[in-house]
Amino acid sequence: MDAGASDRPARPTLAAVAARAGVSPSTASLAFSGAGPVSESTRARVLEAARALDYGGPDPRAQSLRRGRSGIVGVVMEDRLREAFRDPMNIAMLDGLADELGPAGLGLLLLTEPGSGGAGLSLAPVDAVVLVGCSTQLDKAVVVLHQRGIPVVAIEAEPMADVLSIDLDNADATARAARHLRDLGHADVALVTLPLEPSHARGALTEERLAASTAFTAKERIRGARQVFPDAGGVVAAGSSVEEGMIAGRELLRGSRPTAVIAQSDLLALGVVRAAEELGIRVPEELSVVGFDGVRIEGAAPWELTTLVQPAVEKGRAAGAAVVELLAGVTPEPRAFTSELRLGNTTARRA
Amino acid sequence: MDAGASDRPARPTLAAVAARAGVSPSTASLAFSGAGPVSESTRARVLEAARALDYGGPDPRAQSLRRGRSGIVGVVMEDRLREAFRDPMNIAMLDGLADELGPAGLGLLLLTEPGSGGAGLSLAPVDAVVLVGCSTQLDKAVVVLHQRGIPVVAIEAEPMADVLSIDLDNADATARAARHLRDLGHADVALVTLPLEPSHARGALTEERLAASTAFTAKERIRGARQVFPDAGGVVAAGSSVEEGMIAGRELLRGSRPTAVIAQSDLLALGVVRAAEELGIRVPEELSVVGFDGVRIEGAAPWELTTLVQPAVEKGRAAGAAVVELLAGVTPEPRAFTSELRLGNTTARRA
DNA sequence: CTGTTAGCGCGTTCAC
DNA sequence: GTGAACGCGCTAACAG
């Protein structure tokens, strides 16, 4: 008994259409796919039969099985959609991805894996998978994908065997920003980091949390900052937003405060600037703030953040291109992108 | 010849695993799916054989064919991803959708149809489809979906036969905002609308364009506004963004200007406010502005837009729930959501 | 140009 | 609890 279709109007099949048209199934198949030599009259007859039977063309599911391809690329983002989409970088990246995948006839299957350990991932009929900022939690799922011969591309993820990585110089770039601050005379620098755990818990940045964390990007950026300021402490935000930045900023700026803040995203950085504003602390005179991403935020004026501009769309495009190549049997080279320090008016020499 | 896999390591199949374990394929299948009576020892043997052969479990593509379900729901958005994601409402809606679909084990396949007439749509192995703010352009694709027995849910779309609609009171709500303006003494009101054509052409709002337009939401909102201000003219923006709002605002506010503007999104409204600011026109003293959506925009301060708050997440949730029901064979009722006029400080009595 | 023959990899009856 | 057989709907080979 089929749940959901109590009355089967006996949906027509290609074979039925072929019979109706008086041709063989394979001929009918060719008539639909367009490829292959089919006489105009035969094709017309097939199409006519299809119309008569109300047949909508070959079933994509059967095609996938037969062809071994579904035309779908899974995109796994660690966060819930609302979190993931809040960050303009993710969107830019997806956009780049879609730019490459769309023309190749591939669709984007959004898979979020909130702790499910990649269950959906191994059940989805995908031709390839793109991991976005995923932790190593997905190990098992990735193993299954490999067993199936499904190529995996990872953007900013802990290196994994047989996973093509599209990387960003998170550590180096942050170190560059840190040196910029040091050159300006800053020594007391605090960090505002992206979430360290899937739970998105707010709080102080402790060594325990850091050690237990699986958030690759956040950890790399911390590592970079500490290459220059080994003792830099800070707070962990619950997400990448101006609001979270303000919360972190208020926390950081009360009492004896740092002279500079390295925030792990522009949204966070802007939040810190706002918090400072709120507390009557002048930026950049009394507090320098740097961000990461290089997104233009609506309403950020009059601030022009000093930030690390990352090529988000390019990252997505590279991932998409890699997927296309992998599906074509080519083995692309891993890519590494670099971010550029853009000086704005939120950093200045230490007072 | 298989492109892309020159060396076939002969990926194992369920049958192979079964043979290795010394059981029949059907038994092995049961061992994997968990359903059905299989002795613990047999299952262990099967799993062991799978490990030995490096078998990752049943192939999702074959499963979809056999089961007639792929576990994938297609989401069609008219715009390019970058456009679609720029609007917070779309994201909220997707989020609600994912909320309902995820737990039901359904993935979201993003399909954008930039004029391709729904080609990808009819080729994708989806169990159901959600149309988001789509024009009637997709008629043909929808017909194919029906032929396949694939349920279709549409959010804010022109009513179509056999398509479950999740609606918003675009016209009524806008009329309510318009009446609010009229009550404040405004008579000269201009519109800033969302794009009317897939081309996203900017320009004056003319009757020709309106008549030719397939943008349901935009047209409905115009209709609502004109219920109160029958002669209201205005401009068409190229998208929903602050930047576009500013462009529209500059256009509208030079020369003899209206005393109030009805923008079709909060982003547009904020842009108009900015444009006014730029031109030295005080809001709300010299110009009243209303928006639509009810999104809190980062950096909108000190303005609190007067706007129509729509339940975007709920819309998505309702669509998701409807999809789940439809797939379960239940026929859900169409839903209609209402927006609420929220008074902010961007509207005031006419000077 | 068209028909015939085989499966793709799996799940699901039924019997046993 | 397990096995045998069949078919999901289509397409890739080859043969005519």
XYZ file of C-alpha atoms (C1' of nucleotides) in Angstrom:
734
model
C 0.000 0.000 0.000
C 1.377 3.309 -1.003
C 0.925 5.960 1.598
C -0.073 9.112 -0.116
C -1.556 7.774 -3.288
C -4.640 5.802 -2.480
C -5.924 6.166 -6.004
C -3.235 5.395 -8.472
C -4.211 6.826 -11.815
C -1.468 4.556 -13.102
C 0.988 7.196 -14.138
C 2.219 6.487 -17.634
C 5.744 5.254 -18.227
C 8.067 5.700 -21.111
C 7.290 2.157 -22.159
C 3.587 2.914 -22.239
C 4.176 5.956 -24.383
C 6.393 3.943 -26.684
C 3.734 1.283 -27.038
C 1.089 3.876 -27.750
C 3.315 5.416 -30.398
C 4.132 2.048 -31.841
C 7.865 2.345 -31.260
C 10.307 0.710 -28.938
C 11.084 2.164 -25.518
C 14.616 2.988 -26.492
C 13.415 4.939 -29.476
C 11.012 6.820 -27.316
C 13.824 7.513 -24.892
C 15.895 8.978 -27.668
C 12.963 11.032 -28.815
C 12.790 12.643 -25.405
C 16.439 13.097 -24.678
C 16.922 14.719 -28.029
C 20.257 13.014 -28.431
C 20.495 10.320 -30.995
C 19.145 9.853 -34.459
C 15.368 9.780 -34.503
C 13.323 10.683 -37.516
C 11.188 13.732 -37.203
C 8.033 11.793 -37.856
C 8.815 9.202 -35.207
C 9.585 11.851 -32.642
C 6.353 13.618 -33.444
C 4.474 10.400 -32.959
C 6.131 9.813 -29.605
C 5.435 13.319 -28.411
C 1.864 13.015 -29.531
C 1.463 9.746 -27.647
C 2.961 11.409 -24.592
C 0.460 14.203 -24.788
C -2.365 11.740 -25.220
C -1.292 9.834 -22.145
C -0.466 12.962 -20.178
C 3.111 11.845 -19.814
C 5.497 14.451 -18.546
C 8.776 13.001 -19.709
C 11.261 10.561 -18.253
C 11.294 10.153 -14.497
C 14.334 11.868 -13.035
C 14.714 9.237 -10.350
C 14.995 6.444 -12.858
C 17.359 8.538 -14.910
C 19.624 9.063 -11.946
C 19.827 5.383 -11.281
C 20.473 4.480 -14.841
C 22.936 7.261 -15.496
C 24.556 7.072 -12.110
C 24.177 10.809 -11.747
C 21.512 12.850 -10.068
C 22.713 16.300 -11.011
C 22.689 17.340 -7.403
C 25.490 18.697 -5.284
C 25.052 18.632 -1.544
C 26.160 21.656 0.421
C 26.671 21.052 4.084
C 26.755 23.954 6.463
C 27.398 23.395 10.081
C 24.885 25.894 11.307
C 21.214 26.174 11.087
C 20.090 27.941 7.981
C 19.136 31.107 9.779
C 22.603 31.321 11.255
C 24.352 30.441 8.073
C 22.403 32.913 6.009
C 22.895 35.734 8.421
C 26.525 35.869 7.459
C 26.993 37.703 4.173
C 30.133 35.694 3.515
C 28.231 32.463 3.334
C 25.811 33.956 0.931
C 28.531 35.326 -1.260
C 30.163 31.944 -1.216
C 26.944 30.164 -2.132
C 26.478 32.620 -4.883
C 29.875 31.825 -6.338
C 29.128 28.164 -5.984
C 25.829 28.491 -7.790
C 27.555 30.457 -10.516
C 29.698 27.484 -11.397
C 27.239 24.734 -10.662
C 24.185 26.149 -12.353
C 25.662 26.330 -15.845
C 26.913 22.783 -15.375
C 23.362 21.679 -14.788
C 23.880 20.928 -11.144
C 21.479 21.846 -8.380
C 22.339 22.852 -4.840
C 20.987 20.641 -2.095
C 21.141 22.422 1.222
C 21.978 20.016 3.970
C 22.376 21.278 7.466
C 23.775 18.860 9.928
C 22.874 20.053 13.357
C 24.530 17.231 15.197
C 22.881 14.512 13.205
C 26.338 13.291 12.391
C 25.772 13.431 8.694
C 22.787 11.137 8.514
C 21.030 13.056 5.800
C 24.313 13.458 4.035
C 24.776 9.757 3.424
C 21.154 9.289 2.416
C 20.963 12.010 -0.174
C 21.298 11.189 -3.858
C 24.123 13.605 -4.514
C 26.878 13.486 -7.099
C 29.292 15.488 -4.994
C 29.415 17.293 -1.703
C 30.738 20.638 -0.590
C 31.520 21.028 3.070
C 31.434 24.598 4.297
C 33.299 25.422 7.439
C 32.536 22.035 8.826
C 34.207 20.431 11.740
C 35.677 16.991 11.762
C 32.421 15.735 13.185
C 31.479 14.704 9.704
C 34.241 12.139 9.460
C 31.966 9.173 9.284
C 29.738 10.702 6.689
C 32.769 11.549 4.592
C 33.952 7.974 4.784
C 30.632 6.793 3.414
C 30.861 9.300 0.618
C 34.267 8.003 -0.304
C 33.006 4.466 -0.299
C 30.418 5.562 -2.785
C 32.965 7.368 -4.865
C 31.344 10.709 -4.261
C 33.866 13.529 -4.428
C 34.075 15.869 -1.483
C 35.255 19.457 -1.514
C 35.733 21.356 1.706
C 35.873 25.090 2.163
C 37.880 26.131 5.181
C 37.852 22.850 6.954
C 40.304 20.788 8.918
C 42.277 18.900 6.290
C 40.853 15.433 5.677
C 42.120 12.621 3.534
C 40.787 12.599 -0.006
C 38.930 15.823 0.466
C 39.814 18.606 -1.874
C 40.337 21.704 0.164
C 39.574 25.281 -0.723
C 41.353 27.228 1.902
C 41.663 30.728 3.240
C 44.672 32.164 5.017
C 42.747 32.678 8.215
C 45.747 32.437 10.493
C 48.175 34.406 8.364
C 45.684 37.091 7.591
C 44.765 37.553 11.215
C 48.437 37.658 12.088
C 48.857 40.416 9.552
C 46.103 42.433 11.166
C 47.638 41.768 14.545
C 51.002 43.034 13.387
C 49.299 46.128 12.084
C 47.980 46.725 15.579
C 51.318 46.000 17.136
C 52.962 48.437 14.763
C 50.507 51.018 16.003
C 51.765 50.437 19.493
C 49.054 48.188 20.800
C 49.991 45.490 23.254
C 46.774 44.839 25.071
C 44.603 43.220 22.455
C 41.402 41.259 22.957
C 39.679 38.832 20.617
C 36.029 38.478 19.720
C 35.682 35.090 18.128
C 33.081 33.246 16.154
C 31.334 30.403 17.958
C 33.645 27.635 19.061
C 31.049 24.957 19.562
C 27.981 23.861 17.657
C 25.988 24.979 20.687
C 26.999 28.569 19.964
C 27.695 29.256 23.569
C 28.711 32.761 24.506
C 31.438 33.338 27.074
C 35.060 33.832 27.865
C 37.675 32.379 25.564
C 39.359 29.742 27.680
C 42.084 27.293 26.795
C 39.777 24.398 27.557
C 37.156 25.595 25.155
C 39.740 26.250 22.527
C 41.209 22.790 22.890
C 37.809 21.159 22.683
C 36.609 23.237 19.790
C 36.031 21.874 16.329
C 35.445 25.243 14.696
C 38.290 25.360 12.239
C 38.008 28.909 11.007
C 37.625 30.410 14.458
C 40.575 28.428 15.765
C 42.777 29.384 12.882
C 42.044 33.045 13.348
C 42.808 32.776 17.025
C 46.048 31.018 16.209
C 46.998 33.814 13.841
C 46.285 36.487 16.407
C 48.355 34.698 18.994
C 51.306 34.456 16.705
C 51.634 38.142 17.425
C 49.934 38.486 20.789
C 50.546 35.124 22.435
C 48.521 35.931 25.501
C 45.531 37.482 23.814
C 42.341 36.570 25.564
C 38.826 37.526 24.670
C 35.270 36.412 24.380
C 33.401 33.985 22.201
C 30.319 35.284 20.447
C 27.227 33.234 19.818
C 27.181 34.044 16.147
C 28.284 36.503 13.538
C 26.092 39.551 13.966
C 26.257 43.159 15.019
C 24.120 42.326 18.017
C 26.548 39.666 19.178
C 29.403 42.038 18.589
C 27.768 44.567 20.857
C 27.288 41.981 23.574
C 30.899 40.935 23.294
C 32.020 44.544 23.170
C 30.159 45.502 26.330
C 31.692 42.545 28.069
C 35.177 43.407 26.912
C 35.108 47.143 27.370
C 33.990 47.475 30.929
C 36.639 47.770 33.631
C 40.216 47.629 32.527
C 39.881 47.415 28.832
C 42.142 46.498 25.942
C 43.373 49.163 23.569
C 42.471 47.099 20.535
C 40.041 44.394 19.539
C 40.390 41.802 16.823
C 36.952 40.627 15.832
C 36.536 37.562 13.667
C 33.944 39.109 11.404
C 32.953 42.538 10.254
C 29.543 42.208 11.818
C 31.137 41.460 15.155
C 33.608 44.286 14.684
C 30.850 46.747 13.962
C 29.069 45.562 17.076
C 32.171 46.248 19.106
C 32.392 49.727 17.615
C 28.786 50.311 18.564
C 29.389 49.074 22.073
C 32.303 51.463 22.399
C 30.164 54.305 21.096
C 27.573 53.399 23.682
C 30.149 53.484 26.455
C 31.576 56.771 25.301
C 34.809 55.224 24.149
C 36.094 56.856 21.004
C 37.085 54.721 18.025
C 39.819 54.708 16.907
C 41.315 57.240 19.350
C 40.750 55.157 22.439
C 40.047 51.807 20.907
C 41.183 50.217 17.676
C 38.971 47.594 16.083
C 39.658 45.285 13.183
C 37.222 42.933 11.527
C 37.317 40.123 9.025
C 35.523 39.560 5.731
C 35.458 42.891 4.007
C 31.732 43.132 3.675
C 30.125 46.520 3.245
C 27.538 46.720 5.943
C 24.459 48.788 5.427
C 24.457 51.531 7.967
C 27.990 51.079 9.156
C 28.720 54.682 8.359
C 30.567 56.731 9.343
C 32.903 53.913 10.145
C 35.081 52.341 7.577
C 36.282 49.210 9.249
C 39.855 48.178 9.100
C 39.397 44.610 8.047
C 40.664 41.594 6.190
C 38.960 41.389 2.865
C 38.424 37.819 1.837
C 37.414 36.652 -1.632
C 34.211 34.903 -0.611
C 32.614 34.676 -4.012
C 35.868 33.382 -5.424
C 36.006 30.710 -2.773
C 32.570 29.524 -3.792
C 33.442 29.671 -7.448
C 36.598 27.674 -6.863
C 34.660 25.061 -4.963
C 32.100 24.884 -7.728
C 34.737 24.602 -10.404
C 36.453 21.884 -8.419
C 33.215 19.943 -8.163
C 32.663 20.195 -11.882
C 36.158 19.003 -12.578
C 35.937 16.154 -10.141
C 32.727 15.004 -11.734
C 34.467 15.113 -15.074
C 37.152 12.834 -13.752
C 39.783 15.516 -13.519
C 41.640 15.947 -10.270
C 41.860 19.631 -9.466
C 44.550 21.156 -7.339
C 43.633 22.365 -3.872
C 43.221 26.109 -3.754
C 44.276 28.566 -1.117
C 42.942 32.084 -1.077
C 44.418 35.022 0.666
C 42.778 37.910 2.421
C 43.892 41.448 2.147
C 44.233 43.930 4.964
C 42.161 46.946 4.143
C 42.853 49.949 6.301
C 39.837 51.886 7.419
C 39.326 54.433 10.127
C 38.810 52.109 13.061
C 42.462 51.594 13.893
C 44.945 54.186 15.079
C 48.144 54.574 17.012
C 47.746 53.772 20.641
C 46.910 56.846 22.639
C 32.823 4.214 -21.338
C 32.259 6.057 -18.148
C 33.565 9.560 -18.176
C 35.083 10.322 -14.856
C 35.908 6.876 -13.611
C 38.524 5.407 -15.837
C 39.500 2.857 -13.223
C 36.460 1.196 -11.774
C 37.308 -0.394 -8.480
C 33.979 -2.166 -8.983
C 32.107 -0.540 -6.180
C 30.357 -3.168 -4.123
C 26.604 -3.572 -4.280
C 24.171 -4.790 -1.719
C 24.065 -8.097 -3.536
C 27.818 -8.458 -3.269
C 27.697 -7.807 0.433
C 24.910 -10.325 0.816
C 26.881 -12.941 -1.044
C 29.921 -12.266 1.087
C 27.830 -12.628 4.223
C 26.203 -15.740 2.906
C 22.689 -14.334 2.953
C 20.223 -13.286 0.336
C 20.101 -9.727 -0.916
C 16.726 -9.164 0.622
C 18.002 -10.157 4.010
C 20.953 -7.849 3.649
C 18.592 -5.057 2.676
C 16.603 -5.589 5.840
C 19.778 -5.628 7.865
C 20.611 -2.163 6.578
C 17.234 -0.546 6.690
C 16.732 -1.759 10.208
C 13.108 -2.457 9.480
C 12.029 -6.043 9.421
C 12.904 -9.117 11.388
C 16.560 -9.988 11.110
C 18.429 -11.958 13.718
C 21.149 -10.107 15.506
C 23.765 -12.558 14.347
C 22.751 -12.273 10.723
C 22.817 -8.521 10.852
C 26.252 -8.583 12.425
C 27.461 -10.844 9.665
C 26.077 -8.505 7.026
C 27.610 -5.449 8.609
C 30.908 -7.236 8.881
C 30.800 -8.192 5.229
C 30.001 -4.588 4.379
C 33.012 -3.405 6.273
C 35.199 -6.004 4.616
C 34.065 -4.886 1.183
C 34.149 -1.216 2.076
C 30.469 -0.906 1.301
C 28.875 2.301 2.460
C 25.258 1.247 2.522
C 22.466 1.246 -0.006
C 22.760 3.612 -2.914
C 20.404 6.557 -2.452
C 19.723 6.755 -6.157
C 18.507 3.189 -6.326
C 16.520 3.724 -3.175
C 14.750 6.706 -4.638
C 13.747 4.774 -7.684
C 12.520 1.803 -5.755
C 10.736 3.816 -3.108
C 9.488 6.453 -5.467
C 10.793 9.092 -3.102
C 14.021 11.016 -3.111
C 13.619 12.938 0.115
C 14.216 16.163 -1.719
C 12.021 19.212 -1.966
C 12.738 21.702 -4.681
C 12.571 25.368 -3.819
C 12.241 27.656 -6.769
C 13.077 31.293 -6.397
C 12.657 33.617 -9.275
C 15.833 35.533 -8.683
C 19.436 34.683 -8.728
C 20.694 33.449 -5.413
C 22.518 36.626 -4.618
C 19.357 38.596 -5.158
C 17.146 36.202 -3.314
C 19.439 36.011 -0.322
C 19.806 39.727 -0.055
C 16.263 39.974 1.125
C 15.966 39.022 4.782
C 12.404 37.910 4.193
C 13.445 35.156 1.861
C 15.932 33.924 4.355
C 13.425 33.941 7.157
C 11.041 32.059 4.955
C 13.649 29.480 4.005
C 14.443 29.088 7.616
C 10.844 28.307 8.475
C 10.729 25.931 5.572
C 13.840 24.123 6.699
C 12.415 23.930 10.190
C 9.563 21.799 8.977
C 11.346 19.913 6.255
C 14.505 18.969 8.101
C 12.821 16.978 10.848
C 10.780 15.212 8.197
C 13.990 14.053 6.608
C 13.626 16.238 3.567
C 16.405 18.250 1.995
C 16.095 21.586 0.266
C 17.125 21.726 -3.361
C 17.686 25.292 -4.425
C 16.520 25.839 -7.942
C 16.711 29.256 -9.463
C 14.980 29.707 -12.721
C 16.415 32.733 -14.402
C 14.265 32.487 -17.450
C 15.066 28.886 -18.177
C 11.367 28.253 -18.071
C 11.642 25.619 -15.418
C 13.965 23.275 -17.255
C 15.928 22.253 -14.214
C 12.713 22.006 -12.323
C 11.352 19.193 -14.415
C 14.656 17.366 -14.446
C 15.248 17.283 -10.728
C 14.393 14.232 -8.684
C 12.178 16.023 -6.215
C 9.259 14.756 -4.180
C 7.595 18.132 -3.974
C 8.189 21.695 -5.025
C 7.805 25.026 -3.313
C 7.455 28.042 -5.544
C 8.511 31.265 -3.907
C 7.145 34.460 -5.318
C 7.199 33.003 -8.766
C 5.441 34.347 -11.744
C 3.186 32.387 -13.980
C 6.137 31.808 -16.254
C 6.510 28.444 -14.645
C 3.211 27.190 -15.942
C 4.678 24.555 -18.161
C 6.986 23.248 -15.508
C 4.092 23.030 -13.104
C 2.113 21.022 -15.612
C 4.921 18.518 -15.847
C 5.070 18.289 -12.087
C 1.385 17.538 -11.981
C 1.766 14.875 -14.613
C 4.310 13.279 -12.362
C 2.107 13.593 -9.357
C 4.521 15.908 -7.621
C 2.737 18.251 -5.245
C 3.360 21.952 -5.642
C 3.075 24.611 -2.978
C 3.336 28.256 -3.858
C 4.144 31.120 -1.563
C 2.685 34.403 -2.736
C 2.054 33.434 -6.295
C -0.646 33.978 -8.815
C -3.217 31.299 -8.064
C -2.749 28.234 -10.228
C -4.814 25.114 -10.530
C -3.815 22.311 -8.208
C -1.177 24.392 -6.510
C -1.571 24.826 -2.786
C -1.159 28.461 -2.008
C 0.363 30.069 1.037
C -0.661 33.635 0.750
C -0.009 36.995 2.278
C -2.427 39.911 2.372
C -0.184 42.037 0.230
C -2.955 44.177 -1.195
C -4.985 44.569 1.977
C -1.969 45.284 4.102
C -0.673 47.910 1.732
C -4.124 49.439 1.627
C -4.048 49.632 5.387
C -0.763 51.484 5.314
C -2.127 53.746 2.637
C -5.157 54.566 4.735
C -2.851 55.354 7.606
C -1.145 57.886 5.389
C -4.434 59.285 4.162
C -5.594 59.645 7.742
C -2.493 61.684 8.361
C -3.578 64.029 5.633
C -1.401 62.794 2.817
C -2.768 62.899 -0.676
C 0.314 62.989 -2.811
C 1.801 59.544 -2.342
C 4.432 57.830 -4.444
C 5.302 54.167 -4.687
C 8.665 52.463 -4.725
C 8.036 48.983 -5.989
C 9.933 45.742 -6.169
C 11.060 44.688 -9.633
C 8.229 44.126 -12.054
C 10.103 42.067 -14.565
C 12.648 39.281 -14.362
C 15.083 41.687 -15.950
C 14.961 43.841 -12.827
C 14.748 46.968 -14.832
C 14.694 50.235 -12.948
C 12.432 53.038 -14.038
C 9.115 54.772 -13.814
C 6.044 52.810 -12.903
C 3.933 52.894 -16.017
C 0.629 51.247 -16.766
C 2.189 49.292 -19.596
C 4.822 47.812 -17.373
C 2.274 47.009 -14.741
C 0.030 45.277 -17.226
C 2.887 43.235 -18.609
C 4.344 42.341 -15.261
C 4.287 38.863 -13.822
C 5.556 39.857 -10.395
C 2.648 38.883 -8.233
C 3.706 40.361 -4.916
C 4.706 43.690 -6.367
C 1.495 43.956 -8.328
C -0.647 43.088 -5.353
C 1.002 45.730 -3.238
C 0.494 48.291 -5.948
C -3.126 47.283 -6.195
C -3.553 47.748 -2.458
C -1.994 51.164 -2.505
C -4.217 52.252 -5.345
C -7.322 51.180 -3.538
C -6.655 54.237 -1.453
C -4.662 56.427 -3.809
C -5.953 55.454 -7.237
C -3.550 57.674 -9.072
C -0.414 56.847 -7.166
C 2.581 56.710 -9.428
C 6.130 55.921 -8.550
C 9.267 54.127 -9.552
C 10.298 50.534 -9.913
C 13.455 49.471 -8.133
C 15.887 46.915 -9.474
C 15.833 44.895 -6.304
C 15.166 44.978 -2.611
C 18.063 46.826 -1.075
C 18.909 50.051 0.694
C 20.988 51.082 -2.255
C 18.080 50.648 -4.643
C 15.874 52.524 -2.236
C 18.264 55.436 -2.318
C 18.299 55.466 -6.074
C 14.527 55.406 -6.175
C 14.341 58.031 -3.462
C 16.621 60.451 -5.265
C 14.540 60.022 -8.357
C 11.310 60.599 -6.518
C 12.335 63.443 -4.269
C 13.764 65.873 -6.701
C 11.519 68.561 -8.082
C 7.926 68.550 -6.986
C 7.902 65.726 -4.547
C 5.243 63.636 -2.842
C 4.547 64.070 0.827
C 4.653 60.351 1.463
C 6.247 57.244 -0.009
C 5.052 53.681 0.160
C 8.001 51.406 -0.362
C 7.480 47.723 -0.994
C 10.162 46.578 1.383
C 11.892 47.870 4.460
C 15.222 47.942 2.711
C 13.768 50.131 -0.001
C 12.063 52.299 2.592
C 15.281 52.806 4.465
C 16.946 53.765 1.233
C 14.279 56.376 0.623
C 14.817 57.739 4.122
C 18.525 57.947 3.420
C 17.923 59.704 0.159
C 15.729 62.214 1.928
C 18.386 62.757 4.561
C 20.865 63.331 1.783
C 18.625 65.924 0.187
C 17.967 67.665 3.449
C 14.372 66.564 3.600
C 13.291 65.770 7.118
C 11.553 62.476 7.869
C 8.836 62.330 9.004
C 8.231 66.071 9.184
C 8.520 66.712 5.477
C 8.209 63.209 4.155
C 6.455 60.161 5.488
C 7.793 56.745 4.536
C 6.327 53.329 5.081
C 7.960 50.013 4.360
C 6.964 46.399 4.178
C 8.297 43.305 5.921
C 9.038 44.337 9.466
C 12.673 43.402 9.413
C 15.016 45.005 11.882
C 17.782 46.436 9.817
C 21.214 46.712 11.300
C 22.133 50.326 11.335
C 18.716 51.710 10.572
C 18.877 53.793 13.718
C 17.676 56.283 14.635
C 14.769 55.463 12.381
C 12.071 53.130 13.404
C 10.260 52.458 10.178
C 6.537 52.486 10.001
C 5.994 49.230 8.242
C 3.867 46.187 7.609
C 5.189 43.322 9.640
C 4.735 40.066 7.824
C 5.141 36.616 9.356
C 7.889 35.417 7.050
C 9.089 32.515 9.110
C 5.525 31.383 9.588
C 4.965 31.487 5.883
C 7.904 29.172 5.368
C 6.786 26.912 8.142
C 3.311 26.695 6.706
C 4.709 25.819 3.309
C 6.917 23.166 4.861
C 4.073 21.705 6.838
C 1.929 21.662 3.735
C 4.601 19.801 1.819
C 4.894 17.223 4.560
C 1.152 16.722 4.607
C 0.894 16.487 0.866
C 3.589 13.857 0.824
C 1.660 11.974 3.467
C -1.380 11.990 1.236
C -3.270 14.548 3.251
C -4.694 17.550 1.463
C -3.934 20.646 3.489
C -5.994 23.786 3.376
C -4.522 26.838 1.683
C -3.224 29.343 4.178
C -3.411 33.089 4.156
C -1.279 35.184 6.432
C -1.836 38.751 7.414
C 0.625 41.545 7.983
C 0.378 44.021 10.775
C 0.908 47.734 10.518
C 3.585 48.728 12.970
C 3.841 52.431 13.595
C 7.330 53.796 13.777
C 8.688 57.304 13.539
C 8.845 57.655 9.799
C 5.265 58.734 9.287
C 3.621 61.880 10.546
C 0.768 64.212 9.829
C 1.219 66.138 6.659
C 2.950 69.407 7.276
C 17.030 4.995 -38.508
C 14.756 1.637 -35.258
C 14.045 -2.691 -32.312
C 15.897 -6.147 -28.965
C 18.140 -7.297 -25.048
C 19.979 -6.367 -20.679
C 20.666 -4.639 -16.843
C 21.436 0.023 -13.229
C 20.922 -1.325 -7.386
C 17.579 -2.020 -4.639
C 13.036 -3.266 -1.907
C 9.207 -6.030 -1.605
C 6.092 -9.218 -1.990
C 5.523 -14.000 -1.143
C 6.638 -18.528 0.090
C 9.433 -21.634 2.949
C 13.928 -15.578 10.398
C 15.275 -16.181 5.651
C 15.457 -16.866 0.410
C 13.621 -16.446 -4.499
C 11.782 -13.852 -7.776
C 10.166 -9.809 -9.753
C 9.961 -5.073 -11.152
C 10.732 0.289 -10.177
C 11.486 3.366 -15.136
C 14.832 4.098 -17.894
C 18.947 3.853 -21.149
C 23.330 1.835 -23.350
C 24.741 -1.462 -26.250
C 24.348 -3.831 -30.066
C 21.787 -5.893 -33.954
C 18.795 -5.274 -37.793
